[in-house]
Amino acid sequence: MPKSSTKMASVVYLLFGFHLIVIMSSSLPATSEVFAKQYPSTEPVEEKLTQLHFYFHNNITGEHPTAMKTVLPPKGSIHGFGATYMMDDPLTEGPSPTSKLVGRSQGIYALASQHEPGLLMVTNFLFTLGIYNGSTLSILGRNPTFIKVREMPIVGGTGIFKYARGSAVLTTYVYDITGGVAIVEYNVTVMHV
């Protein structure tokens, strides 16, 4: 085969290969580079205001503790800074531990301050009573435990509390540091759809 024919064959193969790549790439699914899309609401959203009142029972001692230390504070830690607990605490209608159960507080709290006792709380309130059964409220925030009345943010929810936002006012009812028991009254105001 003469040199010009070989060159011509190479060009034809190259063009055929390029054409094949173009055809194959056009048949591949297109990748989207859109991060988010917004759509106008077709329905006006009416929000509801719900107020809840219950008691939170935390017990780190005894035969059946409701919270357990999962991370020890480092040696020399001030105010236990760094200690972390996992909790599954009962929520009740009244302050007595034998009062009617309305839900559970499931999450983590950690001693997050070197200057005074203060917790970082990440918890979900799972409700188990009546129409609220299976619905949750989520709290994420600072809990300065030695202040008798304090406020924490409600940052979300599910079920009846879908798209929840609001606040919880906490009032210490019982705090027995040596016995490892705390009972805290919660007054929750939450907006949701």
mmCIF file of C-alpha atoms in Angstrom:
data_model
loop_
_atom_site.group_PDB
_atom_site.id
_atom_site.type_symbol
_atom_site.label_atom_id
_atom_site.label_comp_id
_atom_site.label_asym_id
_atom_site.label_seq_id
_atom_site.Cartn_x
_atom_site.Cartn_y
_atom_site.Cartn_z
ATOM 1 C CA MET A 1 0.000 0.000 0.000
ATOM 2 C CA PRO A 2 1.411 3.386 -1.008
ATOM 3 C CA LYS A 3 2.239 5.926 1.724
ATOM 4 C CA SER A 4 -0.565 8.282 0.733
ATOM 5 C CA SER A 5 -3.109 5.454 1.038
ATOM 6 C CA THR A 6 -1.849 4.601 4.528
ATOM 7 C CA LYS A 7 -2.084 8.234 5.536
ATOM 8 C CA MET A 8 -5.603 8.457 4.115
ATOM 9 C CA ALA A 9 -6.657 5.288 5.977
ATOM 10 C CA SER A 10 -5.308 6.730 9.237
ATOM 11 C CA VAL A 11 -7.296 9.934 8.730
ATOM 12 C CA VAL A 12 -10.471 7.932 7.952
ATOM 13 C CA TYR A 13 -9.989 5.808 11.104
ATOM 14 C CA LEU A 14 -9.355 8.936 13.153
ATOM 15 C CA LEU A 15 -12.510 10.627 11.803
ATOM 16 C CA PHE A 16 -14.531 7.450 12.312
ATOM 17 C CA GLY A 17 -13.257 7.185 15.929
ATOM 18 C CA PHE A 18 -14.061 10.852 16.617
ATOM 19 C CA HIS A 19 -17.550 10.440 15.126
ATOM 20 C CA LEU A 20 -18.132 7.327 17.266
ATOM 21 C CA ILE A 21 -17.077 9.199 20.447
ATOM 22 C CA VAL A 22 -19.481 12.059 19.651
ATOM 23 C CA ILE A 23 -22.365 9.645 19.069
ATOM 24 C CA MET A 24 -21.640 7.708 22.279
ATOM 25 C CA SER A 25 -21.300 10.809 24.431
ATOM 26 C CA SER A 26 -24.615 12.205 23.209
ATOM 27 C CA SER A 27 -26.362 9.010 24.296
ATOM 28 C CA LEU A 28 -25.023 9.239 27.894
ATOM 29 C CA PRO A 29 -27.348 10.780 30.477
ATOM 30 C CA ALA A 30 -26.715 14.468 30.995
ATOM 31 C CA THR A 31 -25.362 15.415 34.391
ATOM 32 C CA SER A 32 -27.128 18.215 36.161
ATOM 33 C CA GLU A 33 -25.096 20.996 37.658
ATOM 34 C CA VAL A 34 -28.115 22.519 39.398
ATOM 35 C CA PHE A 35 -27.726 22.537 43.197
ATOM 36 C CA ALA A 36 -31.317 23.457 44.069
ATOM 37 C CA LYS A 37 -34.577 24.458 42.462
ATOM 38 C CA GLN A 38 -37.353 26.517 43.982
ATOM 39 C CA TYR A 39 -40.973 26.124 43.065
ATOM 40 C CA PRO A 40 -43.748 28.529 43.936
ATOM 41 C CA SER A 41 -46.134 27.171 46.523
ATOM 42 C CA THR A 42 -49.498 26.228 45.086
ATOM 43 C CA GLU A 43 -51.180 26.269 48.478
ATOM 44 C CA PRO A 44 -50.989 28.873 51.184
ATOM 45 C CA VAL A 45 -49.306 27.306 54.209
ATOM 46 C CA GLU A 46 -51.148 27.891 57.438
ATOM 47 C CA GLU A 47 -48.962 27.511 60.489
ATOM 48 C CA LYS A 48 -50.159 26.268 63.839
ATOM 49 C CA LEU A 49 -48.965 27.260 67.285
ATOM 50 C CA THR A 50 -48.686 24.442 69.817
ATOM 51 C CA GLN A 51 -47.763 24.752 73.476
ATOM 52 C CA LEU A 52 -46.523 21.705 75.370
ATOM 53 C CA HIS A 53 -45.804 21.217 79.057
ATOM 54 C CA PHE A 54 -43.936 18.203 80.441
ATOM 55 C CA TYR A 55 -41.125 17.108 82.758
ATOM 56 C CA PHE A 56 -37.753 15.689 81.740
ATOM 57 C CA HIS A 57 -36.174 13.078 84.070
ATOM 58 C CA ASN A 58 -32.411 12.497 83.842
ATOM 59 C CA ASN A 59 -30.736 9.884 86.040
ATOM 60 C CA ILE A 60 -27.056 8.954 85.698
ATOM 61 C CA THR A 61 -26.943 6.613 88.715
ATOM 62 C CA GLY A 62 -28.793 3.644 90.132
ATOM 63 C CA GLU A 63 -29.784 0.302 88.734
ATOM 64 C CA HIS A 64 -31.449 1.683 85.595
ATOM 65 C CA PRO A 65 -29.812 4.975 84.601
ATOM 66 C CA THR A 66 -31.432 6.931 81.782
ATOM 67 C CA ALA A 67 -28.149 8.573 80.746
ATOM 68 C CA MET A 68 -24.632 7.155 80.559
ATOM 69 C CA LYS A 69 -21.249 8.778 80.246
ATOM 70 C CA THR A 70 -19.750 7.756 76.905
ATOM 71 C CA VAL A 71 -16.679 10.034 76.910
ATOM 72 C CA LEU A 72 -14.628 10.835 80.002
ATOM 73 C CA PRO A 73 -13.284 14.359 80.437
ATOM 74 C CA PRO A 74 -9.547 14.758 79.959
ATOM 75 C CA LYS A 75 -7.341 14.799 83.059
ATOM 76 C CA GLY A 76 -7.343 18.227 84.697
ATOM 77 C CA SER A 77 -10.591 19.239 82.998
ATOM 78 C CA ILE A 78 -12.370 22.243 84.519
ATOM 79 C CA HIS A 79 -16.076 21.641 85.391
ATOM 80 C CA GLY A 80 -15.838 18.199 83.683
ATOM 81 C CA PHE A 81 -15.302 19.932 80.305
ATOM 82 C CA GLY A 82 -15.460 17.320 77.547
ATOM 83 C CA ALA A 83 -17.526 14.680 79.348
ATOM 84 C CA THR A 84 -20.229 13.374 77.030
ATOM 85 C CA TYR A 85 -23.433 11.477 77.856
ATOM 86 C CA MET A 86 -25.940 9.507 75.780
ATOM 87 C CA MET A 87 -29.512 9.767 77.060
ATOM 88 C CA ASP A 88 -32.882 8.108 76.727
ATOM 89 C CA ASP A 89 -34.805 10.072 79.350
ATOM 90 C CA PRO A 90 -38.524 9.801 80.096
ATOM 91 C CA LEU A 91 -40.808 12.797 79.550
ATOM 92 C CA THR A 92 -43.843 12.838 81.858
ATOM 93 C CA GLU A 93 -47.000 14.905 82.394
ATOM 94 C CA GLY A 94 -46.093 15.739 85.980
ATOM 95 C CA PRO A 95 -42.899 16.041 88.025
ATOM 96 C CA SER A 96 -43.201 12.588 89.615
ATOM 97 C CA PRO A 97 -41.236 9.841 87.853
ATOM 98 C CA THR A 98 -44.415 7.710 88.074
ATOM 99 C CA SER A 99 -46.510 10.370 86.276
ATOM 100 C CA LYS A 100 -48.012 9.524 82.855
ATOM 101 C CA LEU A 101 -45.314 9.001 80.206
ATOM 102 C CA VAL A 102 -45.723 11.358 77.210
ATOM 103 C CA GLY A 103 -42.463 10.595 75.405
ATOM 104 C CA ARG A 104 -38.688 10.185 75.531
ATOM 105 C CA SER A 105 -35.747 12.550 75.158
ATOM 106 C CA GLN A 106 -33.144 10.727 73.089
ATOM 107 C CA GLY A 107 -29.810 12.280 72.265
ATOM 108 C CA ILE A 108 -26.468 13.496 73.527
ATOM 109 C CA TYR A 109 -25.322 16.144 75.952
ATOM 110 C CA ALA A 110 -21.774 17.216 76.673
ATOM 111 C CA LEU A 111 -20.150 19.520 79.190
ATOM 112 C CA ALA A 112 -19.095 22.271 76.810
ATOM 113 C CA SER A 113 -17.925 25.108 79.050
ATOM 114 C CA GLN A 114 -14.676 25.644 80.940
ATOM 115 C CA HIS A 115 -16.042 28.687 82.776
ATOM 116 C CA GLU A 116 -19.308 27.491 84.355
ATOM 117 C CA PRO A 117 -21.457 24.378 84.136
ATOM 118 C CA GLY A 118 -23.014 24.437 80.681
ATOM 119 C CA LEU A 119 -24.155 21.694 78.363
ATOM 120 C CA LEU A 120 -24.335 21.376 74.613
ATOM 121 C CA MET A 121 -27.589 19.453 74.045
ATOM 122 C CA VAL A 122 -28.528 17.636 70.862
ATOM 123 C CA THR A 123 -31.778 15.794 71.477
ATOM 124 C CA ASN A 124 -35.022 14.650 69.934
ATOM 125 C CA PHE A 125 -38.214 14.562 71.926
ATOM 126 C CA LEU A 126 -40.104 11.511 70.676
ATOM 127 C CA PHE A 127 -43.739 11.821 71.742
ATOM 128 C CA THR A 128 -45.799 8.684 72.422
ATOM 129 C CA LEU A 129 -49.156 10.024 73.579
ATOM 130 C CA GLY A 130 -52.379 10.580 71.615
ATOM 131 C CA ILE A 131 -52.222 12.469 68.321
ATOM 132 C CA TYR A 132 -48.558 13.288 68.966
ATOM 133 C CA ASN A 133 -47.526 9.607 68.955
ATOM 134 C CA GLY A 134 -44.497 9.227 66.658
ATOM 135 C CA SER A 135 -43.947 12.976 66.205
ATOM 136 C CA THR A 136 -40.651 14.545 67.236
ATOM 137 C CA LEU A 137 -39.178 17.916 68.154
ATOM 138 C CA SER A 138 -35.442 18.562 67.849
ATOM 139 C CA ILE A 139 -33.386 20.743 70.178
ATOM 140 C CA LEU A 140 -29.860 21.913 69.531
ATOM 141 C CA GLY A 141 -28.326 24.460 71.851
ATOM 142 C CA ARG A 142 -26.621 25.558 75.024
ATOM 143 C CA ASN A 143 -28.104 24.606 78.386
ATOM 144 C CA PRO A 144 -26.547 26.544 81.302
ATOM 145 C CA THR A 145 -27.725 24.086 83.949
ATOM 146 C CA PHE A 146 -27.042 26.221 87.043
ATOM 147 C CA ILE A 147 -29.396 28.956 85.849
ATOM 148 C CA LYS A 148 -32.821 28.060 87.244
ATOM 149 C CA VAL A 149 -34.799 29.281 84.185
ATOM 150 C CA ARG A 150 -33.242 29.132 80.726
ATOM 151 C CA GLU A 151 -34.292 28.924 77.086
ATOM 152 C CA MET A 152 -33.281 26.577 74.285
ATOM 153 C CA PRO A 153 -34.167 26.598 70.566
ATOM 154 C CA ILE A 154 -36.444 24.134 68.798
ATOM 155 C CA VAL A 155 -34.755 23.646 65.417
ATOM 156 C CA GLY A 156 -37.035 21.139 63.695
ATOM 157 C CA GLY A 157 -39.548 18.360 63.954
ATOM 158 C CA THR A 158 -41.403 15.553 62.236
ATOM 159 C CA GLY A 159 -44.959 14.235 62.042
ATOM 160 C CA ILE A 160 -47.397 16.764 63.481
ATOM 161 C CA PHE A 161 -44.415 19.058 64.105
ATOM 162 C CA LYS A 162 -43.163 19.119 60.508
ATOM 163 C CA TYR A 163 -41.051 22.252 59.811
ATOM 164 C CA ALA A 164 -41.123 23.129 63.532
ATOM 165 C CA ARG A 165 -39.381 26.125 65.033
ATOM 166 C CA GLY A 166 -39.736 27.675 68.431
ATOM 167 C CA SER A 167 -38.314 27.646 71.904
ATOM 168 C CA ALA A 168 -38.363 25.671 75.114
ATOM 169 C CA VAL A 169 -38.238 27.363 78.506
ATOM 170 C CA LEU A 170 -36.581 25.052 81.037
ATOM 171 C CA THR A 171 -37.046 25.399 84.786
ATOM 172 C CA THR A 172 -35.064 23.213 87.160
ATOM 173 C CA TYR A 173 -37.489 21.344 89.405
ATOM 174 C CA VAL A 174 -35.004 18.996 91.139
ATOM 175 C CA TYR A 175 -31.228 18.909 90.799
ATOM 176 C CA ASP A 176 -29.398 16.450 93.037
ATOM 177 C CA ILE A 177 -25.759 16.573 91.951
ATOM 178 C CA THR A 178 -24.628 13.866 94.391
ATOM 179 C CA GLY A 179 -27.511 11.536 93.477
ATOM 180 C CA GLY A 180 -27.080 12.210 89.730
ATOM 181 C CA VAL A 181 -30.766 13.074 89.281
ATOM 182 C CA ALA A 182 -32.328 16.051 87.524
ATOM 183 C CA ILE A 183 -35.993 16.797 86.865
ATOM 184 C CA VAL A 184 -36.593 19.741 84.562
ATOM 185 C CA GLU A 185 -39.915 21.363 83.670
ATOM 186 C CA TYR A 186 -40.311 22.169 79.957
ATOM 187 C CA ASN A 187 -42.694 24.774 78.556
ATOM 188 C CA VAL A 188 -42.441 24.509 74.772
ATOM 189 C CA THR A 189 -43.907 26.912 72.223
ATOM 190 C CA VAL A 190 -43.571 25.710 68.656
ATOM 191 C CA MET A 191 -44.757 26.867 65.215
ATOM 192 C CA HIS A 192 -45.332 24.137 62.627
ATOM 193 C CA VAL A 193 -47.403 23.336 59.543
#
